[in-house]
Amino acid sequence: GKRPKPIDLLNNHIKSQKLDSKTSIDTVVHWFRTDLRLGDSAGLFHAVKQLQAAQNKSNKDARLMALYIINEHDFRAHLDSGWKLRFALDALESLRESLRKLNVPLIVRLFEPKEALLSRSSEFATWFKDLCLGLVNKKSSKSGAVLVTANAQYETDELYRDVNIFGHCDSQFHFQVYHDQCTVVPGALTTGKGSQYTVFTPWYKKWVEYLKTNQSGKDAVATFSFDTSKPLNADLEALESCDYVLPEEFVSYLPNEHLDIPPATEQDAHEVLEHFFKSKKVHDYNEKKDILNLDNTSHLSCYITSGLISTRAVVNRGYHENGNSLMHKDIKQNNSVENFAKEVAWRDFYKHIMCNWPYTSMDVAFKFETMDIKWENDPEKFRKWCVGETGLPIVDAIQRKLLYTGYISNRCRMITASFLSKNLLVDWRWGERWFRKHLLDADLASNSGGWGFSSSTGVDCQPYFRVFNMKLQSEKYDPKGAFVREWVPELKDIDNIKILREGISNATKANGYSQPIVDLKDSREKALEAFREAM
Ligand code: FAD
């Protein structure tokens, strides 16, 4: 028979996770993951609701605790980028402060797996259950059970991890998972035949339609918030025993120099959103989002990825801006606000795809016939791409900006991904991993989705014969070479626009800047050949 998908296994558990009325809850634990906020979190909302029900009904001493687990294996991946580590730790610290105002302790624990495939084995589930049972309020008069809530994560390993934990539930240990990460829950939008769409445009039409029919009050989509003006726990006593100690080793990895990273708090996330709308940048989105030196996009991605803000809040903001519609009443054509919301929908799209085709979260291309492409995989060319020494000014500027700031725009990502996978014929997964290490907003579904799109190996992707022409991309999106001059200091005093777009030829020299490592025309032909052969 057909093997059930991990998302289906999880959904089966979710269906029967409601507590029966006889269960007496002593401690509610919300396990924070990529949802580092208090506002609009489905899991936290239900944790608080059940906590208050327990306090009112059976156990006035029932309390809420917050938990964050540092999975040593995953966290080490952050160490490659000081930017990422700093942002993650700042976000955690600001969450701890917000929770403290509600008298809720944040407990941070380190899980050191014995095996590489950690979270799928029952090793984690057993460790986790013991940890949670240890949090039960020993002073409470009634010895009740512990209820753990969490928001679902859609990567295959994470789905199996949760399914495994469900397998360890008993009368003392209850576990609940909620759908929270997407604006529209994965699986809710299907074709007439009931299957997942593989093309964005018809899927997006359904997405808009779904929001229209399921609209909640004044908002396009319902949110989950609770009253944060009153403490949730009676006192701070529990805080004394909580240990928020990061392993020394992680802290010592933080770079000493000042890093220009975005402030990582829930409040800042909302301010960034407001600024994008109030400054009217959102209204220039269509026209300016691709111009490389303008930074005219929202810069919300690191907040969305770490869960400092929900995409529901972002979509609702667009909805209000457009006169309570995703599409503006006065404009027949797509307007800027709608197009912005449409980009946010791409994030849902890639997550829905990953749930339906779990192999896409496991290093396999959506179009698996492209796994046969004979990549050239020249390590030296790859190294030069990583550090921005390809001799193609636009690519080098992008790669250096990524290394120095942890952020590049969507246009930048498409340009450099096309160059690596097509002109350099390097396996897209090498680039995907490099991005994951360095992007502040690194997210498996969006990143492999974006790489799949640009390298013509993914879902609803560019046709393989579409190879970005670096010269034209520069002409269109960096017409005066301002972006290149900013990020490639060797070229900062160059006025010759041809050099800024195409790099230098043999005859010229520019402060040690070398000529391109590939010829654009030849490498294009070579790429087309390799793709044709595999497909
Ligand atoms: P805006 O243009 O202001 O968009 C608002 C939000 O919509 C973003 O914050 C993001 O959450 C979502 N979004 C926008 N475009 C996309 C898209 N194409 N796909 C999915 N979601 C989108 N996005 C990530 O969040 N993490 C990644 O690791 C990532 N890797 C990428 C790799 C490649 C090769 C490509 C081509 C795209 C990738 N993207 C990724 C998508 C997109 O480039 C970024 O989300 C966007 O550039 C972030 O900047 P912003 O917040 O200013 O975006």
mmCIF file with all atom_site columns, C-alpha atoms and ligand atoms in Angstrom, residues 285 297-301 304-305 340 343-344 346-347 350 407-410 413-414 417 435 439 441-443 446-447 450-451 454, ligand 1:
data_model
loop_
_atom_site.group_PDB
_atom_site.id
_atom_site.type_symbol
_atom_site.label_atom_id
_atom_site.label_alt_id
_atom_site.label_comp_id
_atom_site.label_asym_id
_atom_site.label_entity_id
_atom_site.label_seq_id
_atom_site.pdbx_PDB_ins_code
_atom_site.Cartn_x
_atom_site.Cartn_y
_atom_site.Cartn_z
_atom_site.occupancy
_atom_site.B_iso_or_equiv
_atom_site.pdbx_formal_charge
_atom_site.auth_seq_id
_atom_site.auth_comp_id
_atom_site.auth_asym_id
_atom_site.auth_atom_id
_atom_site.pdbx_PDB_model_num
ATOM   1  C CA  . TYR A 1 285 ? 6.751  47.625 -4.545  1.00 0.00 ? 285 TYR A CA  1
ATOM   2  C CA  . THR A 1 297 ? 11.175 45.365 -0.122  1.00 0.00 ? 297 THR A CA  1
ATOM   3  C CA  . SER A 1 298 ? 9.837  44.859 3.387   1.00 0.00 ? 298 SER A CA  1
ATOM   4  C CA  . HIS A 1 299 ? 12.871 43.107 4.965   1.00 0.00 ? 299 HIS A CA  1
ATOM   5  C CA  . LEU A 1 300 ? 10.410 41.092 7.019   1.00 0.00 ? 300 LEU A CA  1
ATOM   6  C CA  . SER A 1 301 ? 11.862 37.718 6.114   1.00 0.00 ? 301 SER A CA  1
ATOM   7  C CA  . ILE A 1 304 ? 8.858  35.763 9.593   1.00 0.00 ? 304 ILE A CA  1
ATOM   8  C CA  . THR A 1 305 ? 11.347 32.877 9.550   1.00 0.00 ? 305 THR A CA  1
ATOM   9  C CA  . PHE A 1 340 ? 3.316  42.074 -1.933  1.00 0.00 ? 340 PHE A CA  1
ATOM   10 C CA  . GLU A 1 343 ? 4.923  37.126 -2.458  1.00 0.00 ? 343 GLU A CA  1
ATOM   11 C CA  . VAL A 1 344 ? 3.947  36.241 1.090   1.00 0.00 ? 344 VAL A CA  1
ATOM   12 C CA  . TRP A 1 346 ? 4.774  32.048 -2.181  1.00 0.00 ? 346 TRP A CA  1
ATOM   13 C CA  . ARG A 1 347 ? 6.027  31.130 1.258   1.00 0.00 ? 347 ARG A CA  1
ATOM   14 C CA  . TYR A 1 350 ? 6.510  26.174 -0.861  1.00 0.00 ? 350 TYR A CA  1
ATOM   15 C CA  . TYR A 1 407 ? 20.548 39.458 3.587   1.00 0.00 ? 407 TYR A CA  1
ATOM   16 C CA  . ILE A 1 408 ? 20.036 39.886 -0.166  1.00 0.00 ? 408 ILE A CA  1
ATOM   17 C CA  . SER A 1 409 ? 16.839 40.654 -2.086  1.00 0.00 ? 409 SER A CA  1
ATOM   18 C CA  . ASN A 1 410 ? 14.835 38.179 -4.125  1.00 0.00 ? 410 ASN A CA  1
ATOM   19 C CA  . ARG A 1 413 ? 18.993 35.558 -5.063  1.00 0.00 ? 413 ARG A CA  1
ATOM   20 C CA  . MET A 1 414 ? 17.612 34.691 -8.489  1.00 0.00 ? 414 MET A CA  1
ATOM   21 C CA  . ALA A 1 417 ? 21.428 31.175 -8.164  1.00 0.00 ? 417 ALA A CA  1
ATOM   22 C CA  . PHE A 1 435 ? 22.531 30.287 1.495   1.00 0.00 ? 435 PHE A CA  1
ATOM   23 C CA  . LEU A 1 439 ? 20.929 33.995 5.260   1.00 0.00 ? 439 LEU A CA  1
ATOM   24 C CA  . ASP A 1 441 ? 16.050 34.348 6.995   1.00 0.00 ? 441 ASP A CA  1
ATOM   25 C CA  . ALA A 1 442 ? 17.186 30.849 5.969   1.00 0.00 ? 442 ALA A CA  1
ATOM   26 C CA  . ASP A 1 443 ? 14.155 28.615 5.687   1.00 0.00 ? 443 ASP A CA  1
ATOM   27 C CA  . SER A 1 446 ? 11.573 28.813 0.703   1.00 0.00 ? 446 SER A CA  1
ATOM   28 C CA  . ASN A 1 447 ? 15.270 28.296 0.124   1.00 0.00 ? 447 ASN A CA  1
ATOM   29 C CA  . GLY A 1 450 ? 13.878 29.392 -4.620  1.00 0.00 ? 450 GLY A CA  1
ATOM   30 C CA  . TRP A 1 451 ? 16.883 27.338 -5.680  1.00 0.00 ? 451 TRP A CA  1
ATOM   31 C CA  . SER A 1 454 ? 16.189 29.400 -10.408 1.00 0.00 ? 454 SER A CA  1
HETATM 32 P P1  . FAD B 2 .   ? 9.404  40.929 0.451   1.00 0.00 ? 1   FAD B P1  1
HETATM 33 O O1  . FAD B 2 .   ? 9.531  41.084 -1.002  1.00 0.00 ? 1   FAD B O1  1
HETATM 34 O O2  . FAD B 2 .   ? 9.108  42.141 1.234   1.00 0.00 ? 1   FAD B O2  1
HETATM 35 O O3  . FAD B 2 .   ? 8.330  39.812 0.723   1.00 0.00 ? 1   FAD B O3  1
HETATM 36 C C1  . FAD B 2 .   ? 7.605  39.683 1.949   1.00 0.00 ? 1   FAD B C1  1
HETATM 37 C C2  . FAD B 2 .   ? 7.689  38.268 2.483   1.00 0.00 ? 1   FAD B C2  1
HETATM 38 O O4  . FAD B 2 .   ? 7.132  37.335 1.576   1.00 0.00 ? 1   FAD B O4  1
HETATM 39 C C3  . FAD B 2 .   ? 9.117  37.773 2.698   1.00 0.00 ? 1   FAD B C3  1
HETATM 40 O O5  . FAD B 2 .   ? 9.610  38.226 3.926   1.00 0.00 ? 1   FAD B O5  1
HETATM 41 C C4  . FAD B 2 .   ? 8.951  36.275 2.625   1.00 0.00 ? 1   FAD B C4  1
HETATM 42 O O6  . FAD B 2 .   ? 8.494  35.753 3.842   1.00 0.00 ? 1   FAD B O6  1
HETATM 43 C C5  . FAD B 2 .   ? 7.861  36.108 1.581   1.00 0.00 ? 1   FAD B C5  1
HETATM 44 N N1  . FAD B 2 .   ? 8.449  35.907 0.249   1.00 0.00 ? 1   FAD B N1  1
HETATM 45 C C6  . FAD B 2 .   ? 8.751  36.854 -0.664  1.00 0.00 ? 1   FAD B C6  1
HETATM 46 N N2  . FAD B 2 .   ? 9.204  36.296 -1.793  1.00 0.00 ? 1   FAD B N2  1
HETATM 47 C C7  . FAD B 2 .   ? 9.201  34.962 -1.597  1.00 0.00 ? 1   FAD B C7  1
HETATM 48 C C8  . FAD B 2 .   ? 9.553  33.849 -2.411  1.00 0.00 ? 1   FAD B C8  1
HETATM 49 N N3  . FAD B 2 .   ? 9.989  33.987 -3.662  1.00 0.00 ? 1   FAD B N3  1
HETATM 50 N N4  . FAD B 2 .   ? 9.436  32.628 -1.878  1.00 0.00 ? 1   FAD B N4  1
HETATM 51 C C9  . FAD B 2 .   ? 8.986  32.449 -0.614  1.00 0.00 ? 1   FAD B C9  1
HETATM 52 N N5  . FAD B 2 .   ? 8.624  33.467 0.184   1.00 0.00 ? 1   FAD B N5  1
HETATM 53 C C10 . FAD B 2 .   ? 8.722  34.701 -0.294  1.00 0.00 ? 1   FAD B C10 1
HETATM 54 N N6  . FAD B 2 .   ? 13.000 33.346 1.538   1.00 0.00 ? 1   FAD B N6  1
HETATM 55 C C11 . FAD B 2 .   ? 13.141 33.022 2.835   1.00 0.00 ? 1   FAD B C11 1
HETATM 56 O O7  . FAD B 2 .   ? 12.357 33.474 3.666   1.00 0.00 ? 1   FAD B O7  1
HETATM 57 N N7  . FAD B 2 .   ? 14.137 32.179 3.245   1.00 0.00 ? 1   FAD B N7  1
HETATM 58 C C12 . FAD B 2 .   ? 15.053 31.646 2.379   1.00 0.00 ? 1   FAD B C12 1
HETATM 59 O O8  . FAD B 2 .   ? 15.931 30.884 2.794   1.00 0.00 ? 1   FAD B O8  1
HETATM 60 C C13 . FAD B 2 .   ? 14.939 32.011 0.996   1.00 0.00 ? 1   FAD B C13 1
HETATM 61 N N8  . FAD B 2 .   ? 15.841 31.544 0.079   1.00 0.00 ? 1   FAD B N8  1
HETATM 62 C C14 . FAD B 2 .   ? 15.698 31.895 -1.245  1.00 0.00 ? 1   FAD B C14 1
HETATM 63 C C15 . FAD B 2 .   ? 16.617 31.377 -2.189  1.00 0.00 ? 1   FAD B C15 1
HETATM 64 C C16 . FAD B 2 .   ? 16.492 31.704 -3.538  1.00 0.00 ? 1   FAD B C16 1
HETATM 65 C C17 . FAD B 2 .   ? 17.489 31.146 -4.529  1.00 0.00 ? 1   FAD B C17 1
HETATM 66 C C18 . FAD B 2 .   ? 15.444 32.535 -3.961  1.00 0.00 ? 1   FAD B C18 1
HETATM 67 C C19 . FAD B 2 .   ? 15.300 32.896 -5.406  1.00 0.00 ? 1   FAD B C19 1
HETATM 68 C C20 . FAD B 2 .   ? 14.529 33.035 -3.039  1.00 0.00 ? 1   FAD B C20 1
HETATM 69 C C21 . FAD B 2 .   ? 14.633 32.729 -1.678  1.00 0.00 ? 1   FAD B C21 1
HETATM 70 N N9  . FAD B 2 .   ? 13.724 33.243 -0.715  1.00 0.00 ? 1   FAD B N9  1
HETATM 71 C C22 . FAD B 2 .   ? 13.864 32.874 0.607   1.00 0.00 ? 1   FAD B C22 1
HETATM 72 C C23 . FAD B 2 .   ? 12.564 34.065 -1.118  1.00 0.00 ? 1   FAD B C23 1
HETATM 73 C C24 . FAD B 2 .   ? 12.788 35.592 -1.139  1.00 0.00 ? 1   FAD B C24 1
HETATM 74 O O9  . FAD B 2 .   ? 13.935 35.891 -1.878  1.00 0.00 ? 1   FAD B O9  1
HETATM 75 C C25 . FAD B 2 .   ? 12.903 36.214 0.257   1.00 0.00 ? 1   FAD B C25 1
HETATM 76 O O10 . FAD B 2 .   ? 11.833 35.802 1.063   1.00 0.00 ? 1   FAD B O10 1
HETATM 77 C C26 . FAD B 2 .   ? 12.881 37.732 0.192   1.00 0.00 ? 1   FAD B C26 1
HETATM 78 O O11 . FAD B 2 .   ? 13.901 38.196 -0.648  1.00 0.00 ? 1   FAD B O11 1
HETATM 79 C C27 . FAD B 2 .   ? 13.032 38.328 1.580   1.00 0.00 ? 1   FAD B C27 1
HETATM 80 O O12 . FAD B 2 .   ? 13.085 39.733 1.545   1.00 0.00 ? 1   FAD B O12 1
HETATM 81 P P2  . FAD B 2 .   ? 11.851 40.621 2.048   1.00 0.00 ? 1   FAD B P2  1
HETATM 82 O O13 . FAD B 2 .   ? 11.387 40.156 3.369   1.00 0.00 ? 1   FAD B O13 1
HETATM 83 O O14 . FAD B 2 .   ? 12.243 42.043 1.921   1.00 0.00 ? 1   FAD B O14 1
HETATM 84 O O15 . FAD B 2 .   ? 10.770 40.227 0.951   1.00 0.00 ? 1   FAD B O15 1
#
